[in-house]
Structures are given as C-alpha cells and as structure tokens.
PDB file of N, CA and C in Angstrom:
ATOM      1  N   UNK A   1      27.675 -30.320  33.002  1.00 53.00           N
ATOM      2  CA  UNK A   1      26.800 -30.005  31.893  1.00 53.00           C
ATOM      3  C   UNK A   1      25.600 -30.955  31.910  1.00 53.00           C
ATOM      4  N   UNK A   2      24.499 -30.474  31.474  1.00 56.00           N
ATOM      5  CA  UNK A   2      23.267 -31.243  31.491  1.00 56.00           C
ATOM      6  C   UNK A   2      23.252 -32.235  30.321  1.00 56.00           C
ATOM      7  N   UNK A   3      22.938 -33.509  30.601  1.00 55.00           N
ATOM      8  CA  UNK A   3      22.946 -34.550  29.573  1.00 55.00           C
ATOM      9  C   UNK A   3      21.898 -34.290  28.488  1.00 55.00           C
ATOM     10  N   UNK A   4      20.723 -33.788  28.891  1.00 56.00           N
ATOM     11  CA  UNK A   4      19.637 -33.583  27.937  1.00 56.00           C
ATOM     12  C   UNK A   4      20.057 -32.638  26.810  1.00 56.00           C
ATOM     13  N   UNK A   5      20.767 -31.590  27.155  1.00 58.00           N
ATOM     14  CA  UNK A   5      21.156 -30.607  26.147  1.00 58.00           C
ATOM     15  C   UNK A   5      22.201 -31.168  25.199  1.00 58.00           C
ATOM     16  N   UNK A   6      23.158 -31.920  25.704  1.00 59.00           N
ATOM     17  CA  UNK A   6      24.234 -32.427  24.854  1.00 59.00           C
ATOM     18  C   UNK A   6      23.784 -33.594  23.978  1.00 59.00           C
ATOM     19  N   UNK A   7      22.742 -34.313  24.369  1.00 63.00           N
ATOM     20  CA  UNK A   7      22.305 -35.485  23.614  1.00 63.00           C
ATOM     21  C   UNK A   7      21.067 -35.218  22.761  1.00 63.00           C
ATOM     22  N   UNK A   8      20.745 -33.949  22.514  1.00 63.00           N
ATOM     23  CA  UNK A   8      19.557 -33.636  21.712  1.00 63.00           C
ATOM     24  C   UNK A   8      19.759 -34.047  20.268  1.00 63.00           C
ATOM     25  N   UNK A   9      18.716 -34.597  19.671  1.00 66.00           N
ATOM     26  CA  UNK A   9      18.758 -34.950  18.256  1.00 66.00           C
ATOM     27  C   UNK A   9      18.483 -33.684  17.438  1.00 66.00           C
ATOM     28  N   UNK A  10      19.127 -33.560  16.315  1.00 65.00           N
ATOM     29  CA  UNK A  10      18.852 -32.379  15.484  1.00 65.00           C
ATOM     30  C   UNK A  10      17.419 -32.428  14.952  1.00 65.00           C
ATOM     31  N   UNK A  11      16.733 -31.320  15.031  1.00 71.00           N
ATOM     32  CA  UNK A  11      15.347 -31.277  14.562  1.00 71.00           C
ATOM     33  C   UNK A  11      15.340 -30.982  13.066  1.00 71.00           C
ATOM     34  N   UNK A  12      14.475 -31.679  12.361  1.00 78.00           N
ATOM     35  CA  UNK A  12      14.362 -31.437  10.918  1.00 78.00           C
ATOM     36  C   UNK A  12      13.259 -30.417  10.696  1.00 78.00           C
ATOM     37  N   UNK A  13      13.588 -29.401   9.934  1.00 77.00           N
ATOM     38  CA  UNK A  13      12.604 -28.350   9.656  1.00 77.00           C
ATOM     39  C   UNK A  13      11.932 -28.620   8.321  1.00 77.00           C
ATOM     40  N   UNK A  14      10.642 -28.370   8.279  1.00 80.00           N
ATOM     41  CA  UNK A  14       9.909 -28.488   7.025  1.00 80.00           C
ATOM     42  C   UNK A  14       9.796 -27.100   6.419  1.00 80.00           C
ATOM     43  N   UNK A  15       9.981 -27.033   5.119  1.00 76.00           N
ATOM     44  CA  UNK A  15       9.858 -25.753   4.435  1.00 76.00           C
ATOM     45  C   UNK A  15       8.387 -25.411   4.258  1.00 76.00           C
ATOM     46  N   UNK A  16       8.112 -24.130   4.254  1.00 74.00           N
ATOM     47  CA  UNK A  16       6.745 -23.679   4.007  1.00 74.00           C
ATOM     48  C   UNK A  16       6.384 -23.990   2.555  1.00 74.00           C
ATOM     49  N   UNK A  17       5.128 -24.327   2.303  1.00 75.00           N
ATOM     50  CA  UNK A  17       4.743 -24.618   0.915  1.00 75.00           C
ATOM     51  C   UNK A  17       4.912 -23.373   0.041  1.00 75.00           C
ATOM     52  N   UNK A  18       5.325 -23.594  -1.191  1.00 72.00           N
ATOM     53  CA  UNK A  18       5.548 -22.465  -2.096  1.00 72.00           C
ATOM     54  C   UNK A  18       4.225 -21.845  -2.506  1.00 72.00           C
ATOM     55  N   UNK A  19       4.259 -20.540  -2.700  1.00 66.00           N
ATOM     56  CA  UNK A  19       3.056 -19.856  -3.162  1.00 66.00           C
ATOM     57  C   UNK A  19       2.915 -20.069  -4.667  1.00 66.00           C
ATOM     58  N   UNK A  20       1.712 -19.928  -5.180  1.00 64.00           N
ATOM     59  CA  UNK A  20       1.527 -20.099  -6.625  1.00 64.00           C
ATOM     60  C   UNK A  20       2.392 -19.112  -7.408  1.00 64.00           C
ATOM     61  N   UNK A  21       2.756 -19.481  -8.632  1.00 72.00           N
ATOM     62  CA  UNK A  21       3.661 -18.643  -9.414  1.00 72.00           C
ATOM     63  C   UNK A  21       3.027 -17.318  -9.818  1.00 72.00           C
ATOM     64  N   UNK A  22       1.734 -17.311 -10.106  1.00 72.00           N
ATOM     65  CA  UNK A  22       1.082 -16.087 -10.557  1.00 72.00           C
ATOM     66  C   UNK A  22       0.523 -15.320  -9.356  1.00 72.00           C
ATOM     67  N   UNK A  23       1.387 -14.612  -8.684  1.00 70.00           N
ATOM     68  CA  UNK A  23       0.978 -13.825  -7.520  1.00 70.00           C
ATOM     69  C   UNK A  23       1.026 -12.363  -7.919  1.00 70.00           C
ATOM     70  N   UNK A  24      -0.050 -11.649  -7.668  1.00 73.00           N
ATOM     71  CA  UNK A  24      -0.081 -10.226  -7.983  1.00 73.00           C
ATOM     72  C   UNK A  24       0.251  -9.437  -6.730  1.00 73.00           C
ATOM     73  N   UNK A  25       1.111  -8.490  -6.889  1.00 72.00           N
ATOM     74  CA  UNK A  25       1.479  -7.619  -5.781  1.00 72.00           C
ATOM     75  C   UNK A  25       0.848  -6.262  -6.040  1.00 72.00           C
ATOM     76  N   UNK A  26      -0.020  -5.835  -5.142  1.00 73.00           N
ATOM     77  CA  UNK A  26      -0.688  -4.544  -5.289  1.00 73.00           C
ATOM     78  C   UNK A  26       0.038  -3.548  -4.404  1.00 73.00           C
ATOM     79  N   UNK A  27       0.515  -2.485  -5.005  1.00 73.00           N
ATOM     80  CA  UNK A  27       1.245  -1.457  -4.272  1.00 73.00           C
ATOM     81  C   UNK A  27       0.384  -0.208  -4.240  1.00 73.00           C
ATOM     82  N   UNK A  28       0.149   0.289  -3.057  1.00 76.00           N
ATOM     83  CA  UNK A  28      -0.640   1.504  -2.910  1.00 76.00           C
ATOM     84  C   UNK A  28       0.268   2.703  -3.124  1.00 76.00           C
ATOM     85  N   UNK A  29      -0.123   3.578  -4.035  1.00 79.00           N
ATOM     86  CA  UNK A  29       0.696   4.755  -4.316  1.00 79.00           C
ATOM     87  C   UNK A  29       0.256   5.901  -3.419  1.00 79.00           C
ATOM     88  N   UNK A  30       1.216   6.504  -2.762  1.00 86.00           N
ATOM     89  CA  UNK A  30       0.938   7.656  -1.917  1.00 86.00           C
ATOM     90  C   UNK A  30       1.411   8.949  -2.561  1.00 86.00           C
ATOM     91  N   UNK A  31       2.211   8.849  -3.598  1.00 84.00           N
ATOM     92  CA  UNK A  31       2.760  10.026  -4.268  1.00 84.00           C
ATOM     93  C   UNK A  31       2.624   9.881  -5.770  1.00 84.00           C
ATOM     94  N   UNK A  32       2.411  11.005  -6.447  1.00 82.00           N
ATOM     95  CA  UNK A  32       2.546  11.065  -7.897  1.00 82.00           C
ATOM     96  C   UNK A  32       3.693  12.028  -8.121  1.00 82.00           C
ATOM     97  N   UNK A  33       4.798  11.505  -8.580  1.00 86.00           N
ATOM     98  CA  UNK A  33       6.022  12.310  -8.633  1.00 86.00           C
ATOM     99  C   UNK A  33       6.462  12.570  -7.213  1.00 86.00           C
ATOM    100  N   UNK A  34       6.520  13.838  -6.841  1.00 88.00           N
ATOM    101  CA  UNK A  34       6.857  14.172  -5.454  1.00 88.00           C
ATOM    102  C   UNK A  34       5.683  14.849  -4.749  1.00 88.00           C
ATOM    103  N   UNK A  35       4.469  14.738  -5.329  1.00 87.00           N
ATOM    104  CA  UNK A  35       3.271  15.354  -4.743  1.00 87.00           C
ATOM    105  C   UNK A  35       2.466  14.275  -4.027  1.00 87.00           C
ATOM    106  N   UNK A  36       2.164  14.484  -2.738  1.00 90.00           N
ATOM    107  CA  UNK A  36       1.341  13.501  -2.021  1.00 90.00           C
ATOM    108  C   UNK A  36      -0.053  13.392  -2.647  1.00 90.00           C
ATOM    109  N   UNK A  37      -0.613  12.188  -2.641  1.00 89.00           N
ATOM    110  CA  UNK A  37      -1.924  11.951  -3.250  1.00 89.00           C
ATOM    111  C   UNK A  37      -3.007  12.813  -2.610  1.00 89.00           C
ATOM    112  N   UNK A  38      -2.997  12.943  -1.284  1.00 90.00           N
ATOM    113  CA  UNK A  38      -4.056  13.720  -0.643  1.00 90.00           C
ATOM    114  C   UNK A  38      -4.000  15.185  -1.077  1.00 90.00           C
ATOM    115  N   UNK A  39      -2.802  15.719  -1.308  1.00 92.00           N
ATOM    116  CA  UNK A  39      -2.665  17.091  -1.799  1.00 92.00           C
ATOM    117  C   UNK A  39      -3.222  17.188  -3.212  1.00 92.00           C
ATOM    118  N   UNK A  40      -2.927  16.200  -4.027  1.00 91.00           N
ATOM    119  CA  UNK A  40      -3.417  16.191  -5.398  1.00 91.00           C
ATOM    120  C   UNK A  40      -4.943  16.130  -5.433  1.00 91.00           C
ATOM    121  N   UNK A  41      -5.539  15.242  -4.623  1.00 92.00           N
ATOM    122  CA  UNK A  41      -6.994  15.133  -4.578  1.00 92.00           C
ATOM    123  C   UNK A  41      -7.618  16.424  -4.061  1.00 92.00           C
ATOM    124  N   UNK A  42      -6.988  17.036  -3.078  1.00 94.00           N
ATOM    125  CA  UNK A  42      -7.500  18.292  -2.528  1.00 94.00           C
ATOM    126  C   UNK A  42      -7.519  19.367  -3.614  1.00 94.00           C
ATOM    127  N   UNK A  43      -6.455  19.448  -4.408  1.00 94.00           N
ATOM    128  CA  UNK A  43      -6.398  20.428  -5.502  1.00 94.00           C
ATOM    129  C   UNK A  43      -7.483  20.157  -6.541  1.00 94.00           C
ATOM    130  N   UNK A  44      -7.696  18.887  -6.866  1.00 94.00           N
ATOM    131  CA  UNK A  44      -8.732  18.541  -7.844  1.00 94.00           C
ATOM    132  C   UNK A  44     -10.119  18.929  -7.345  1.00 94.00           C
ATOM    133  N   UNK A  45     -10.393  18.684  -6.078  1.00 95.00           N
ATOM    134  CA  UNK A  45     -11.690  19.034  -5.498  1.00 95.00           C
ATOM    135  C   UNK A  45     -11.877  20.544  -5.500  1.00 95.00           C
ATOM    136  N   UNK A  46     -10.841  21.278  -5.103  1.00 96.00           N
ATOM    137  CA  UNK A  46     -10.927  22.741  -5.108  1.00 96.00           C
ATOM    138  C   UNK A  46     -11.189  23.268  -6.515  1.00 96.00           C
ATOM    139  N   UNK A  47     -10.552  22.655  -7.501  1.00 96.00           N
ATOM    140  CA  UNK A  47     -10.749  23.073  -8.892  1.00 96.00           C
ATOM    141  C   UNK A  47     -12.180  22.812  -9.343  1.00 96.00           C
ATOM    142  N   UNK A  48     -12.737  21.656  -8.975  1.00 96.00           N
ATOM    143  CA  UNK A  48     -14.120  21.336  -9.330  1.00 96.00           C
ATOM    144  C   UNK A  48     -15.092  22.304  -8.662  1.00 96.00           C
ATOM    145  N   UNK A  49     -14.853  22.640  -7.408  1.00 95.00           N
ATOM    146  CA  UNK A  49     -15.716  23.584  -6.688  1.00 95.00           C
ATOM    147  C   UNK A  49     -15.654  24.949  -7.362  1.00 95.00           C
ATOM    148  N   UNK A  50     -14.443  25.367  -7.724  1.00 96.00           N
ATOM    149  CA  UNK A  50     -14.265  26.664  -8.379  1.00 96.00           C
ATOM    150  C   UNK A  50     -15.009  26.703  -9.715  1.00 96.00           C
ATOM    151  N   UNK A  51     -14.911  25.633 -10.504  1.00 95.00           N
ATOM    152  CA  UNK A  51     -15.607  25.569 -11.795  1.00 95.00           C
ATOM    153  C   UNK A  51     -17.120  25.637 -11.604  1.00 95.00           C
ATOM    154  N   UNK A  52     -17.625  24.898 -10.623  1.00 94.00           N
ATOM    155  CA  UNK A  52     -19.062  24.888 -10.356  1.00 94.00           C
ATOM    156  C   UNK A  52     -19.534  26.270  -9.929  1.00 94.00           C
ATOM    157  N   UNK A  53     -18.781  26.915  -9.050  1.00 94.00           N
ATOM    158  CA  UNK A  53     -19.149  28.249  -8.577  1.00 94.00           C
ATOM    159  C   UNK A  53     -19.133  29.253  -9.727  1.00 94.00           C
ATOM    160  N   UNK A  54     -18.125  29.171 -10.585  1.00 93.00           N
ATOM    161  CA  UNK A  54     -18.040  30.096 -11.723  1.00 93.00           C
ATOM    162  C   UNK A  54     -19.202  29.889 -12.692  1.00 93.00           C
ATOM    163  N   UNK A  55     -19.602  28.634 -12.905  1.00 92.00           N
ATOM    164  CA  UNK A  55     -20.721  28.377 -13.819  1.00 92.00           C
ATOM    165  C   UNK A  55     -22.034  28.899 -13.236  1.00 92.00           C
ATOM    166  N   UNK A  56     -22.217  28.793 -11.916  1.00 90.00           N
ATOM    167  CA  UNK A  56     -23.417  29.341 -11.277  1.00 90.00           C
ATOM    168  C   UNK A  56     -23.432  30.861 -11.375  1.00 90.00           C
ATOM    169  N   UNK A  57     -22.283  31.490 -11.165  1.00 92.00           N
ATOM    170  CA  UNK A  57     -22.206  32.951 -11.231  1.00 92.00           C
ATOM    171  C   UNK A  57     -22.428  33.448 -12.661  1.00 92.00           C
ATOM    172  N   UNK A  58     -21.919  32.723 -13.640  1.00 90.00           N
ATOM    173  CA  UNK A  58     -22.084  33.123 -15.039  1.00 90.00           C
ATOM    174  C   UNK A  58     -23.538  32.963 -15.486  1.00 90.00           C
ATOM    175  N   UNK A  59     -24.223  31.942 -14.967  1.00 85.00           N
ATOM    176  CA  UNK A  59     -25.614  31.689 -15.347  1.00 85.00           C
ATOM    177  C   UNK A  59     -26.563  32.674 -14.669  1.00 85.00           C
ATOM    178  N   UNK A  60     -26.189  33.176 -13.507  1.00 72.00           N
ATOM    179  CA  UNK A  60     -27.065  34.024 -12.699  1.00 72.00           C
ATOM    180  C   UNK A  60     -27.213  35.376 -13.226  1.00 72.00           C
TER     181      UNK A  60
END
C-alpha cells in the first residue's frame, strides 16, 4: 500500500457563506390551471383581433 494515501491528514472543509435572509424566489409560470400560457396568450390575441375586425366592419 502506498504510504502517501494512508498518512493523509483529514482536510477541513469551509462552509459556504450563508445567503441573506430576505431572498426572493421568482417562479416563472408556464400554466394557468391546466392551460399553457402561450395558448392563453394566443386566445387573447385572437379575441382582440376579432373585436377590432368587428368594430371596423360595424363602422364601415
């Protein structure tokens, strides 16, 4: 057996400094209920386009 390995001194580990107590965690939401956000935004945009088109047709 190799002497170096058997006679190694235990290494002391330093702990990482603690983070400040007031840490905000920002979570990005991808779903509202069980509906994906991109689907929801797509529906909202389609609804706005439909409303705009209907108002132009009614005014014309």
